[in-house]
XYZ file of C-alpha atoms in Angstrom:
730
model
C 72.531 117.633 56.299
C 74.433 114.628 57.685
C 71.357 112.429 57.919
C 71.141 112.686 61.729
C 68.686 114.714 63.774
C 67.113 114.926 67.229
C 63.380 115.468 67.674
C 62.033 116.992 70.905
C 58.514 115.953 71.915
C 56.856 117.989 74.642
C 58.807 121.205 73.989
C 57.348 124.372 72.503
C 58.958 126.317 69.655
C 60.305 128.883 72.116
C 61.901 126.162 74.273
C 59.288 126.107 77.018
C 58.064 122.818 78.480
C 54.712 121.729 77.011
C 53.501 120.199 80.327
C 52.327 116.943 78.702
C 51.798 113.674 80.560
C 53.650 110.432 79.866
C 50.913 108.751 77.818
C 50.556 111.707 75.446
C 54.309 111.951 74.847
C 54.579 108.198 74.376
C 51.771 108.173 71.813
C 53.428 111.030 69.928
C 56.739 109.159 69.900
C 55.019 106.134 68.368
C 53.606 108.269 65.555
C 57.020 109.792 64.899
C 58.626 106.345 64.745
C 56.029 105.132 62.246
C 56.748 108.141 60.038
C 60.504 107.615 60.322
C 60.163 103.963 59.390
C 58.162 104.839 56.281
C 60.839 107.352 55.196
C 63.811 104.942 55.337
C 64.945 106.148 58.742
C 65.753 104.300 61.950
C 65.318 105.450 65.549
C 68.594 104.763 67.315
C 67.792 106.286 70.721
C 64.676 107.385 72.600
C 65.014 109.172 75.966
C 62.099 109.912 78.305
C 62.700 112.780 80.748
C 60.612 113.575 83.855
C 60.766 115.813 86.942
C 62.176 118.824 85.091
C 58.948 120.619 86.052
C 57.223 119.529 89.280
C 53.923 120.372 90.875
C 53.824 121.748 94.392
C 51.083 123.070 96.676
C 51.100 126.600 98.017
C 51.560 127.026 101.750
C 48.020 128.234 102.020
C 46.757 124.761 101.296
C 47.896 123.506 104.686
C 45.889 126.199 106.534
C 42.572 125.165 105.085
C 39.874 124.428 107.647
C 39.544 120.805 108.722
C 35.806 121.178 108.655
C 35.761 122.024 104.993
C 33.982 119.609 102.716
C 36.002 117.364 100.399
C 34.829 119.270 97.361
C 35.939 122.573 98.806
C 39.313 121.070 99.750
C 39.887 119.786 96.184
C 38.856 123.138 94.811
C 41.296 124.938 97.062
C 44.073 122.534 96.022
C 43.482 123.213 92.336
C 43.400 126.940 92.985
C 46.771 126.908 94.723
C 48.715 124.483 92.437
C 52.048 125.996 91.395
C 54.991 124.765 89.327
C 58.631 124.480 90.340
C 61.563 124.185 87.936
C 64.032 121.581 89.170
C 67.303 123.332 89.892
C 69.407 120.172 90.397
C 69.841 117.042 88.283
C 69.510 114.660 91.201
C 65.758 114.157 90.904
C 65.469 114.404 87.099
C 64.669 111.011 85.584
C 66.193 110.170 82.168
C 65.225 106.744 80.872
C 66.477 105.227 77.591
C 63.548 103.296 76.144
C 63.900 100.797 73.350
C 62.712 102.149 70.002
C 59.462 100.650 68.805
C 60.934 98.662 65.893
C 64.110 97.368 67.517
C 62.828 95.611 70.623
C 63.331 91.872 70.959
C 64.553 89.321 68.442
C 63.320 88.478 65.000
C 60.356 86.145 65.461
C 59.810 83.014 63.460
C 57.009 83.239 60.937
C 55.759 85.553 58.290
C 56.044 89.284 57.935
C 52.477 89.688 59.156
C 53.440 87.988 62.420
C 56.385 90.370 62.745
C 54.000 93.298 62.376
C 51.774 91.844 65.104
C 54.762 91.547 67.444
C 55.568 95.200 66.784
C 52.111 96.246 67.929
C 52.415 93.976 70.957
C 55.656 95.721 71.853
C 53.785 99.004 71.525
C 51.399 97.876 74.258
C 54.339 96.849 76.413
C 55.775 100.337 76.071
C 52.499 101.761 77.302
C 52.541 99.561 80.404
C 56.083 99.522 81.727
C 59.342 101.437 81.410
C 62.829 100.233 80.557
C 66.187 100.594 82.375
C 64.687 101.563 85.728
C 66.508 104.220 87.681
C 65.858 105.096 91.336
C 64.552 108.538 92.242
C 63.108 109.946 95.472
C 60.779 112.798 96.114
C 60.522 114.918 99.176
C 58.361 112.902 101.588
C 56.701 116.027 102.941
C 55.506 117.135 99.512
C 54.396 113.601 98.718
C 52.303 113.149 101.790
C 50.630 116.501 101.370
C 50.083 116.460 97.627
C 47.334 113.881 97.482
C 48.094 113.276 93.763
C 48.599 109.509 94.053
C 51.941 109.472 92.167
C 53.851 106.199 91.638
C 57.134 106.987 93.337
C 60.250 104.859 93.437
C 61.801 103.071 90.485
C 61.127 103.843 86.812
C 59.023 106.427 85.021
C 55.890 107.788 86.629
C 52.892 107.415 84.331
C 50.453 109.530 86.260
C 48.624 112.172 84.237
C 49.843 114.893 86.617
C 53.553 114.209 85.970
C 55.061 116.246 83.126
C 57.190 114.393 80.573
C 59.161 115.218 77.477
C 61.034 112.993 75.004
C 64.146 113.185 72.829
C 64.298 110.899 69.781
C 67.522 110.452 67.794
C 66.848 109.485 64.169
C 69.337 108.395 61.510
C 68.476 108.453 57.813
C 69.248 105.218 55.956
C 71.132 105.953 52.729
C 69.209 103.774 50.308
C 71.827 103.967 47.570
C 74.423 102.653 50.032
C 72.226 99.820 51.265
C 72.966 96.244 50.473
C 71.495 95.582 47.039
C 70.107 92.250 48.187
C 66.499 92.287 49.413
C 66.425 92.838 53.165
C 63.103 93.244 54.886
C 62.383 96.633 56.384
C 61.867 94.936 59.734
C 65.505 93.842 59.726
C 66.643 97.323 58.711
C 64.634 98.913 61.498
C 66.151 96.499 64.001
C 69.581 97.907 63.379
C 70.870 95.943 60.413
C 71.221 92.641 62.255
C 71.636 90.572 59.063
C 75.203 91.959 58.765
C 77.717 89.385 59.961
C 79.870 90.616 62.812
C 83.520 89.778 63.141
C 82.934 87.824 66.341
C 80.589 85.443 64.529
C 82.958 84.202 61.827
C 84.167 81.264 63.869
C 80.612 80.103 64.567
C 79.301 80.271 61.012
C 78.493 76.881 59.577
C 78.870 78.115 56.010
C 75.545 76.680 54.961
C 74.387 79.137 52.331
C 72.385 76.663 50.310
C 69.036 77.065 51.997
C 65.814 78.728 51.138
C 65.090 82.409 51.467
C 62.935 82.042 54.597
C 64.834 83.344 57.589
C 64.593 81.221 60.718
C 66.218 82.721 63.785
C 66.308 81.045 67.169
C 65.070 83.037 70.112
C 67.867 84.153 72.350
C 67.863 84.261 76.123
C 69.283 87.773 76.233
C 68.085 90.806 74.341
C 70.048 92.354 71.532
C 71.322 95.887 72.045
C 72.173 98.393 69.351
C 74.449 101.369 69.866
C 74.519 104.523 67.804
C 77.865 103.936 66.174
C 77.067 100.396 65.070
C 73.768 101.349 63.483
C 74.939 104.509 61.756
C 78.181 103.031 60.548
C 76.868 99.634 59.547
C 73.701 100.761 57.806
C 75.397 103.344 55.595
C 78.261 101.143 54.542
C 76.648 97.836 53.653
C 78.708 96.018 51.066
C 77.348 93.881 48.274
C 78.619 90.702 49.854
C 76.841 91.585 53.094
C 79.941 91.242 55.291
C 81.906 94.478 54.806
C 84.357 95.832 57.337
C 82.019 98.691 58.233
C 79.317 96.242 59.275
C 81.337 94.674 62.045
C 80.391 95.145 65.641
C 76.666 95.467 65.191
C 75.951 92.915 67.904
C 77.466 93.186 71.326
C 79.162 89.910 72.242
C 77.885 89.833 75.811
C 74.242 90.149 74.723
C 74.350 87.802 71.738
C 74.250 84.556 73.696
C 71.624 81.976 72.899
C 70.818 78.475 74.137
C 74.254 76.905 74.161
C 75.702 78.941 71.273
C 76.164 82.488 70.057
C 73.763 84.098 67.681
C 76.553 84.407 65.141
C 75.769 81.170 63.353
C 72.122 82.087 62.894
C 72.906 85.643 61.791
C 75.527 84.423 59.348
C 73.048 81.926 57.956
C 70.367 84.584 57.639
C 72.777 86.913 55.855
C 73.974 84.171 53.535
C 70.405 83.273 52.641
C 69.550 86.833 51.734
C 72.816 87.380 49.870
C 72.081 84.314 47.718
C 69.090 85.871 45.914
C 71.334 87.358 43.236
C 73.048 83.997 42.887
C 69.684 82.234 42.761
C 68.633 84.332 39.783
C 71.871 83.608 37.890
C 73.855 80.501 38.906
C 70.812 78.573 40.220
C 68.348 79.656 37.542
C 67.456 76.932 35.027
C 65.853 78.269 31.840
C 63.489 75.821 30.141
C 61.831 76.496 26.775
C 58.339 74.971 26.534
C 57.353 74.162 22.936
C 54.801 71.914 21.277
C 51.821 71.858 18.967
C 48.988 74.337 19.346
C 46.737 71.933 21.307
C 49.433 70.340 23.474
C 48.597 72.361 26.597
C 51.799 74.399 27.086
C 50.225 77.400 28.823
C 48.001 75.125 30.905
C 50.979 73.113 32.155
C 52.983 76.255 32.991
C 49.993 77.777 34.776
C 49.478 74.595 36.790
C 53.144 74.367 37.781
C 53.535 78.032 38.737
C 50.236 78.460 40.597
C 50.219 75.004 42.269
C 46.539 74.657 41.355
C 45.063 72.001 39.095
C 43.202 72.911 35.928
C 39.434 72.537 35.588
C 39.608 71.283 32.003
C 38.191 74.564 30.660
C 41.303 76.764 30.576
C 41.429 78.118 34.107
C 45.187 77.582 34.483
C 46.200 79.133 31.184
C 44.240 82.336 31.803
C 46.459 83.109 34.811
C 49.582 83.481 32.664
C 48.320 84.660 29.285
C 49.241 88.191 28.332
C 46.654 89.422 25.800
C 42.901 89.268 25.644
C 42.811 87.573 22.241
C 45.022 84.813 23.691
C 42.504 84.159 26.464
C 39.593 84.123 24.034
C 41.208 81.880 21.429
C 43.427 79.813 23.735
C 46.430 80.335 21.441
C 49.636 81.891 22.737
C 51.092 84.452 20.317
C 53.936 85.929 22.392
C 56.973 84.558 24.204
C 56.641 85.048 27.965
C 58.645 83.859 30.968
C 57.329 82.595 34.302
C 59.232 81.743 37.481
C 58.826 78.487 39.381
C 60.652 78.392 42.722
C 62.009 75.529 44.799
C 63.335 75.376 48.335
C 66.658 73.686 49.026
C 64.803 70.484 49.942
C 63.183 70.316 46.506
C 59.762 71.408 47.756
C 58.104 73.726 45.214
C 57.064 77.217 46.266
C 53.302 77.626 46.204
C 52.422 80.104 43.480
C 49.435 81.514 45.341
C 49.225 83.455 48.573
C 48.534 81.259 51.593
C 45.949 83.708 52.981
C 44.474 85.286 49.849
C 44.162 82.191 47.685
C 42.907 84.144 44.681
C 46.042 86.309 44.706
C 48.994 85.028 42.728
C 52.507 85.577 44.083
C 54.622 88.083 42.216
C 58.064 87.365 40.811
C 59.869 89.139 43.636
C 58.017 87.094 46.271
C 58.975 83.852 44.536
C 62.596 84.963 44.128
C 62.923 85.891 47.809
C 61.642 82.515 49.000
C 63.414 80.266 46.508
C 66.743 78.500 46.648
C 66.528 77.374 43.020
C 64.423 78.855 40.228
C 63.207 77.306 36.993
C 62.295 79.912 34.365
C 59.629 78.474 32.083
C 59.476 80.186 28.684
C 56.010 79.853 27.162
C 56.345 79.862 23.363
C 53.735 79.848 20.631
C 52.694 76.553 19.090
C 50.645 77.635 16.084
C 52.334 77.553 12.698
C 51.387 81.184 12.138
C 53.634 82.186 15.042
C 56.578 79.939 14.143
C 58.933 82.893 13.695
C 58.095 84.044 17.232
C 58.928 80.578 18.557
C 62.216 80.503 16.635
C 63.191 83.893 18.028
C 62.260 82.773 21.557
C 64.463 79.688 21.337
C 67.288 81.641 19.688
C 67.407 84.494 22.201
C 66.098 82.702 25.300
C 69.438 81.190 26.404
C 67.550 77.979 27.239
C 69.338 75.292 29.236
C 66.723 72.664 28.396
C 63.551 72.336 26.365
C 60.246 70.625 27.107
C 58.415 69.372 24.039
C 54.755 68.794 24.862
C 52.728 66.246 22.908
C 48.982 65.737 23.103
C 48.599 62.065 24.020
C 45.227 61.881 22.257
C 46.638 62.866 18.841
C 49.828 61.761 17.062
C 52.690 64.274 16.704
C 52.217 66.771 13.865
C 54.714 68.402 11.508
C 55.000 71.302 14.002
C 56.239 68.863 16.651
C 58.934 67.752 14.227
C 59.892 71.388 13.502
C 60.165 72.147 17.218
C 62.256 69.036 17.800
C 64.627 69.920 14.951
C 64.810 73.505 16.192
C 65.934 72.455 19.668
C 68.445 69.973 18.260
C 69.830 72.652 15.928
C 70.756 74.755 18.947
C 72.043 71.733 20.856
C 69.405 72.017 23.590
C 68.589 68.767 25.487
C 64.917 67.866 25.283
C 62.354 66.499 27.725
C 59.203 64.906 26.268
C 55.966 65.500 28.197
C 52.736 63.753 27.176
C 49.750 65.809 28.323
C 46.023 65.155 28.699
C 46.503 61.550 29.765
C 43.272 61.585 31.804
C 40.601 59.767 29.844
C 42.955 59.040 26.948
C 42.312 55.671 25.236
C 45.164 53.218 25.411
C 45.422 52.766 21.654
C 45.650 56.552 21.133
C 48.399 56.800 23.725
C 50.320 53.930 22.150
C 50.027 55.467 18.669
C 51.248 58.873 19.857
C 54.262 57.388 21.622
C 55.230 55.182 18.691
C 55.133 58.102 16.268
C 57.160 60.327 18.563
C 59.749 57.666 19.313
C 60.358 57.340 15.569
C 61.123 61.064 15.402
C 63.484 60.824 18.377
C 65.419 57.895 16.899
C 65.861 59.627 13.525
C 69.535 60.199 12.523
C 69.246 63.994 12.592
C 67.935 63.877 16.211
C 69.599 60.786 17.657
C 67.890 60.584 21.063
C 66.746 57.467 22.864
C 63.417 57.781 24.737
C 63.592 56.974 28.447
C 60.328 56.614 30.404
C 60.190 58.269 33.848
C 57.923 56.240 36.138
C 59.540 56.703 39.570
C 62.087 58.912 41.301
C 64.944 56.469 40.732
C 64.515 56.941 36.976
C 65.230 60.658 37.377
C 68.637 59.997 38.923
C 69.387 57.547 36.095
C 68.790 59.963 33.221
C 70.348 63.076 34.804
C 73.768 63.522 33.245
C 72.820 61.605 30.098
C 70.408 64.118 28.600
C 72.576 64.601 25.507
C 71.732 61.064 24.420
C 68.510 60.315 26.326
C 65.118 62.001 26.089
C 63.110 61.605 29.337
C 59.412 60.889 28.734
C 56.783 61.754 31.376
C 53.002 61.261 31.239
C 51.077 64.108 32.913
C 47.576 65.414 33.423
C 46.877 68.951 34.633
C 43.328 68.004 35.639
C 44.056 64.997 37.851
C 47.667 65.926 38.714
C 49.155 62.634 37.486
C 52.886 62.898 36.838
C 53.204 66.503 37.981
C 55.216 65.612 41.091
C 57.670 63.609 38.992
C 57.945 66.522 36.564
C 58.647 68.973 39.419
C 61.343 66.704 40.835
C 62.902 66.341 37.404
C 62.986 70.110 36.916
C 64.565 70.578 40.345
C 67.218 67.941 39.599
C 68.317 69.442 36.275
C 71.920 70.716 36.444
C 72.854 74.142 35.162
C 74.064 73.762 31.576
C 75.020 77.324 30.590
C 77.710 78.670 32.909
C 77.227 82.394 32.537
C 79.127 83.052 35.765
C 82.306 82.161 33.868
C 81.742 85.233 31.664
C 81.752 87.739 34.525
C 85.275 88.941 33.690
C 84.343 89.754 30.102
C 83.110 93.140 28.902
C 79.521 93.960 29.850
C 76.985 92.866 27.223
C 73.228 93.241 27.690
C 70.816 91.936 25.034
C 67.678 94.079 24.684
C 64.493 92.056 24.263
C 61.738 94.612 24.939
C 61.239 98.379 25.283
C 59.032 100.217 27.804
C 58.256 103.844 28.582
C 57.472 104.067 32.317
C 55.885 107.329 33.530
C 58.138 109.083 36.003
C 61.093 106.833 35.134
C 61.626 107.170 31.391
C 63.001 104.629 28.956
C 63.285 101.096 30.361
C 64.672 98.084 28.490
C 64.353 94.457 29.514
C 66.664 91.685 28.436
C 69.405 89.272 29.355
C 72.890 89.960 30.727
C 74.999 87.823 28.403
C 78.419 88.736 29.821
C 80.144 90.936 32.388
C 78.617 92.874 35.261
C 77.346 96.407 35.783
C 76.799 98.662 38.782
C 74.137 101.240 37.952
C 74.093 104.793 39.254
C 74.567 108.421 38.278
C 78.113 107.730 37.028
C 77.340 104.547 35.084
C 77.878 105.493 31.437
C 76.799 102.904 28.871
C 76.305 102.728 25.104
C 72.955 101.666 23.615
C 72.683 100.697 19.986
C 73.222 100.335 17.162
C 70.700 102.755 15.690
C 69.625 102.714 12.047
C 72.830 104.478 10.973
C 75.048 102.150 13.012
C 75.913 104.609 15.779
C 75.531 104.116 19.523
C 73.842 106.400 22.050
C 75.821 107.258 25.158
C 73.615 107.460 28.244
C 73.467 106.745 31.970
C 71.994 103.577 33.472
C 70.051 105.039 36.415
C 68.599 101.943 38.051
C 68.017 98.224 37.546
C 65.475 95.569 38.497
C 65.863 91.797 38.739
C 62.576 89.886 39.048
C 60.898 93.153 40.111
C 63.482 93.626 42.863
C 65.376 96.919 42.860
C 69.120 96.371 42.704
C 72.289 98.311 41.997
C 74.301 95.446 40.512
C 73.538 93.036 37.661
C 75.766 90.204 36.545
C 75.918 87.717 33.689
C 73.189 85.100 33.585
C 70.424 87.343 34.942
C 67.294 88.654 33.249
C 67.089 92.311 34.210
C 65.532 95.682 33.397
C 67.620 98.852 33.011
C 66.352 102.450 33.186
C 68.150 105.034 31.051
C 68.350 108.822 31.149
C 67.472 109.502 27.500
C 66.022 112.474 25.690
C 62.726 112.078 23.899
C 64.282 111.963 20.423
C 66.796 109.315 21.564
C 64.060 107.336 23.268
C 62.300 106.913 19.924
C 65.427 105.277 18.460
C 65.286 102.311 20.835
C 64.221 98.992 19.313
C 64.394 95.291 20.035
C 67.633 93.599 19.090
C 69.899 96.323 20.433
C 72.687 95.771 22.930
C 73.917 97.739 25.939
C 77.701 97.871 26.190
C 80.108 99.402 28.652
C 82.970 99.971 26.227
C 84.187 99.515 22.623
C 80.837 99.521 20.780
C 80.864 98.739 17.065
C 78.396 97.582 14.437
C 78.649 95.931 11.036
C 76.552 94.932 8.052
C 78.828 92.149 6.760
C 79.824 88.988 8.594
C 81.242 85.574 7.779
C 79.650 82.377 9.053
C 80.193 78.668 8.684
C 76.771 77.149 8.037
C 75.166 73.772 7.502
C 71.983 73.359 5.473
C 69.572 71.095 7.338
C 68.219 67.980 5.708
C 64.542 67.867 4.936
C 62.551 69.643 2.276
C 64.346 70.630 -0.894
C 66.355 73.819 -0.389
C 68.609 75.433 -2.984
C 70.938 78.214 -1.812
C 72.840 80.292 -4.363
C 74.632 83.588 -4.337
C 72.279 86.505 -3.434
C 70.035 84.061 -1.569
C 67.924 86.015 0.934
C 66.968 84.521 4.287
C 65.793 85.699 7.682
C 68.697 85.445 10.125
C 68.415 84.887 13.897
C 71.566 85.673 15.921
C 70.674 85.632 19.635
C 68.308 88.604 19.962
C 69.081 89.961 16.460
C 66.649 89.083 13.682
C 66.870 90.644 10.232
C 66.910 89.729 6.556
C 70.332 89.059 5.049
C 71.785 88.260 1.627
C 74.375 85.576 0.884
C 77.074 87.520 -0.986
C 79.804 84.896 -1.212
C 79.719 81.102 -0.809
C 82.669 78.766 -0.305
C 82.302 75.003 0.134
C 84.137 73.398 3.077
C 84.833 69.725 3.801
C 85.535 69.683 7.516
C 83.656 68.032 10.350
C 84.798 70.499 13.008
C 81.217 71.184 14.037
C 80.219 67.540 14.052
C 77.790 68.091 11.179
C 77.342 65.859 8.120
C 79.915 66.297 5.333
C 78.962 68.588 2.482
C 77.714 67.463 -0.844
C 79.865 67.921 -3.901
C 79.854 71.402 -5.325
C 77.713 71.839 -8.374
C 79.786 74.182 -10.494
C 77.917 73.403 -13.688
C 75.128 75.809 -12.731
C 75.120 79.226 -14.291
C 74.828 80.930 -10.908
C 77.957 79.283 -9.493
C 78.049 77.255 -6.278
C 74.764 75.763 -5.070
C 74.072 74.522 -1.533
C 71.604 71.720 -0.940
C 70.438 69.877 2.219
C 73.422 68.503 4.114
C 75.940 70.912 2.531
C 78.401 72.873 4.633
C 79.946 76.123 3.511
C 81.505 79.420 4.507
C 79.152 82.228 3.578
C 79.501 85.998 3.783
C 76.162 87.580 4.684
C 75.051 91.187 4.389
C 72.223 92.637 6.480
C 69.489 94.083 4.302
C 68.200 96.903 6.512
C 70.608 98.191 9.162
C 73.915 97.363 10.864
C 73.840 95.122 13.912
C 76.134 94.292 16.822
C 77.486 90.781 16.450
C 80.769 89.120 17.354
C 82.570 85.910 16.407
C 81.376 82.799 18.213
C 77.676 83.617 18.189
C 75.349 80.871 16.955
C 73.057 81.774 14.069
C 70.002 80.287 12.386
C 68.505 81.251 9.041
C 65.118 80.457 7.548
C 62.817 81.345 4.675
C 59.525 80.296 6.213
C 60.960 77.079 7.682
C 64.314 76.553 9.325
C 66.871 75.991 6.573
C 70.234 75.952 8.317
C 72.368 76.749 11.338
C 75.888 78.029 11.755
C 78.468 79.897 13.789
C 79.794 83.390 13.072
C 83.519 83.288 12.328
C 84.267 86.972 11.695
C 82.929 90.450 11.039
C 84.383 92.691 8.308
C 84.755 95.548 8.775
C 83.364 97.419 11.819
C 81.202 100.157 10.441
C 81.437 103.009 12.898
C 82.607 103.806 16.393
C 80.350 105.555 18.872
C 80.479 109.313 19.184
C-alpha cells in the first residue's frame, strides 16, 4: 500500500528454494523489470543470492570401483547427489547487481539508441557479475565433485549452482511527477534530470537551448540509492529543482572529464523544464490569410513538413482536415500547425528521419523545439469569410502573413484581409507565392497593385523587400510601419529559407506571461467527447494559471440561461503532452467530469473560470465605423459581433456620438439629427453604443476588443462596460 514491494524469484509459495540456476533466475528478473518499467515502476535494488543450498556427494561415491567405466561412474554420482542447507552465512554469496534500466550514463543520440544500449546491458548482465565478493568452498568437496564450478570471486553461473533473487521495486506516483515531459529512460535511471544541491555552483544557467539532451560520458558510473530514488521521484516539483530532489547523485561518483556532472544535469533539466515556457513565452502565433488561390495551405504544409510541393497539391493534403477540402483544394476551417526551431535558428524537420512518410506529431515537435511558430491556416474563399474573421478575432495572433498569388493581381478579398488585420492592430508580412515560372510583367503588376493597398491611408504601411538576411535585421522592430515582402516558391524552394529565418527572428508581441497573476480565464474554441475520458474542451488560456486534479473546481459557461456549471477539471494536455499545470499564453485541452445532460450544454464561445463567473446581455462599447462601402448605422441596427471567441448577433440600443481621438482613429462625422430615426453613423464616425445580444448572455469584460459586421466588416471597437451582470453561478 505504500508503493514499495520486494519480489522473490526462485522461491516457492511455501518458502522452499526452487533450485533454479543463475541463467534462469536472471532471465526471470529481466522479464520482471520490463513489466515494472511498463507500469510506471522503477527497480531500485536487485540482489542475487547463491550457496544457500549446495550440492554434495554421498560418501558412497568415493568407494566406487576404479575399474568402473566412466558412464557407470557418472551414473553413480547422479544417484548419490544430495543437498545441504548452508548453516552459516560465511559462504553465502549476496551480490547487488545493477538494475537493467539504470546501468551506465545517458548515451548521446536518439531514444532508439538508448533502447539498444539497454539490450546491450542485458547481454552484459548475462556474462559477468557486479560488485564481486570473495567466497571459498571446501577444497575436498571441490576436488571430488567433478562439477566444474567457477570458484573464487563473483557469482557462479554454472547450471548446477542454485540461485535466487530479491528485487526491490518502487512505484512512481505519476500524479506527483514533474509535469514537464521526461523520457521514461530518465525516470528508470533514477530521476537523474533533477538538479542536486551540489551542482548549483557548476550550473552555467544556459536554459535557452533546444530540447535534445546531450550528456557527456563520465569516467565513473552513477550510483542510485533507495532513499534518493524514492524520495526524489515522488516529490518532483514543477520547477524541476525541489528540495526533495536533492541528493540524487553521489558527489564522489559524479565526476567527469575535468568537471562534475552537475552542469550537464542542470542543463538537461533546464531544457526539459523549458517546454512549458516554449509553448507560452516562446510561441509566436501567425495568422495566414490570403485569396483562395494564394497557396496558404501549401505554404504551411511545406514549412511544417520540410518537403517541397510537387505542384499538384501534395503539401496541402498533409494538413487539410476534411475530405471535401482535399478534393476541392479550398480550406473551410481554421486549423493550427506547429513549426519548431532550435536555439540556433535551425528548423525542426517535420518528418521522421527514419520513416520519411510519417509526419511528426505536435508533442514530438514541442519536445525538440526551443522556439515554436504556430501557423493558423484560415479560409480564403469569400464564402468562408466569417470563419476567417472569427479565426483572426479569437486566434490571439502576434503577426499575420498575407499571401498573394504573384501571377494574378490582388483581389477584393486581399483588401478585406488586409483591413481585417489592420483593424486588430496586427503587423503584416506580405508573401508572394508561385514565383516559379511567373512572367516578369505579371509579377510587376501584382506588386504595384499590392503596394498601392499598403500605402493607403487606412493601412499606412511601407513595403520593404527582403532579399538577404541583413534585411531581416533591418525590418525587425519596425513592423508597425513596415511590411516585409518576400518572394517564395513551394515547388523550387526559393525564398523559403529567408521566410523561416524571418519567422524565427520575430519577437513576441503579446505578453501573456504578464497576466499570470490575474484570475484564470480559458476561452473555449472547440468541444469533443472522448470515449473513456468524457467531455474535453480545447482553447486558449487568456489569463491566470490552473493546476488540474480531483480538487480543481472550475465554472464552465454561460449556458443559454446565463448560468455556469460547476465541475472538476480532471486533466489537461498541451500540444498532446499530458500536464497538470496550464498557464496564460498556452493552447490547451481540459477534460471535465460532467454528467450527460450537462455535457450537452457545452458550446463554442464559452469560458472556463476559477472564480466570480458572471454573464450579461448588455454591454457598452466605443466603436469606429470603417471607411469603405456605404454603411448607415441607426438605433436597432443589427450586426454580427465578434469578441475574442464570442460571436453572436447584437442590436444597437443606444448611440452617442463622441469626438475624441483616444483610440487614434479618425474623428467622427457630424451627427445627422435631422433624420427621423435619430443619430446616424456613417463611415469614419465614432460613437459610444450600447449593444444587446440577440440570443443568449455571454461572458465579456471591459477592455476586450470587438468587431462587428453585416456580411463585410463594418467597424471595430473596445468594450467599456457591462451593465448589469445577469446572474451568479449556483
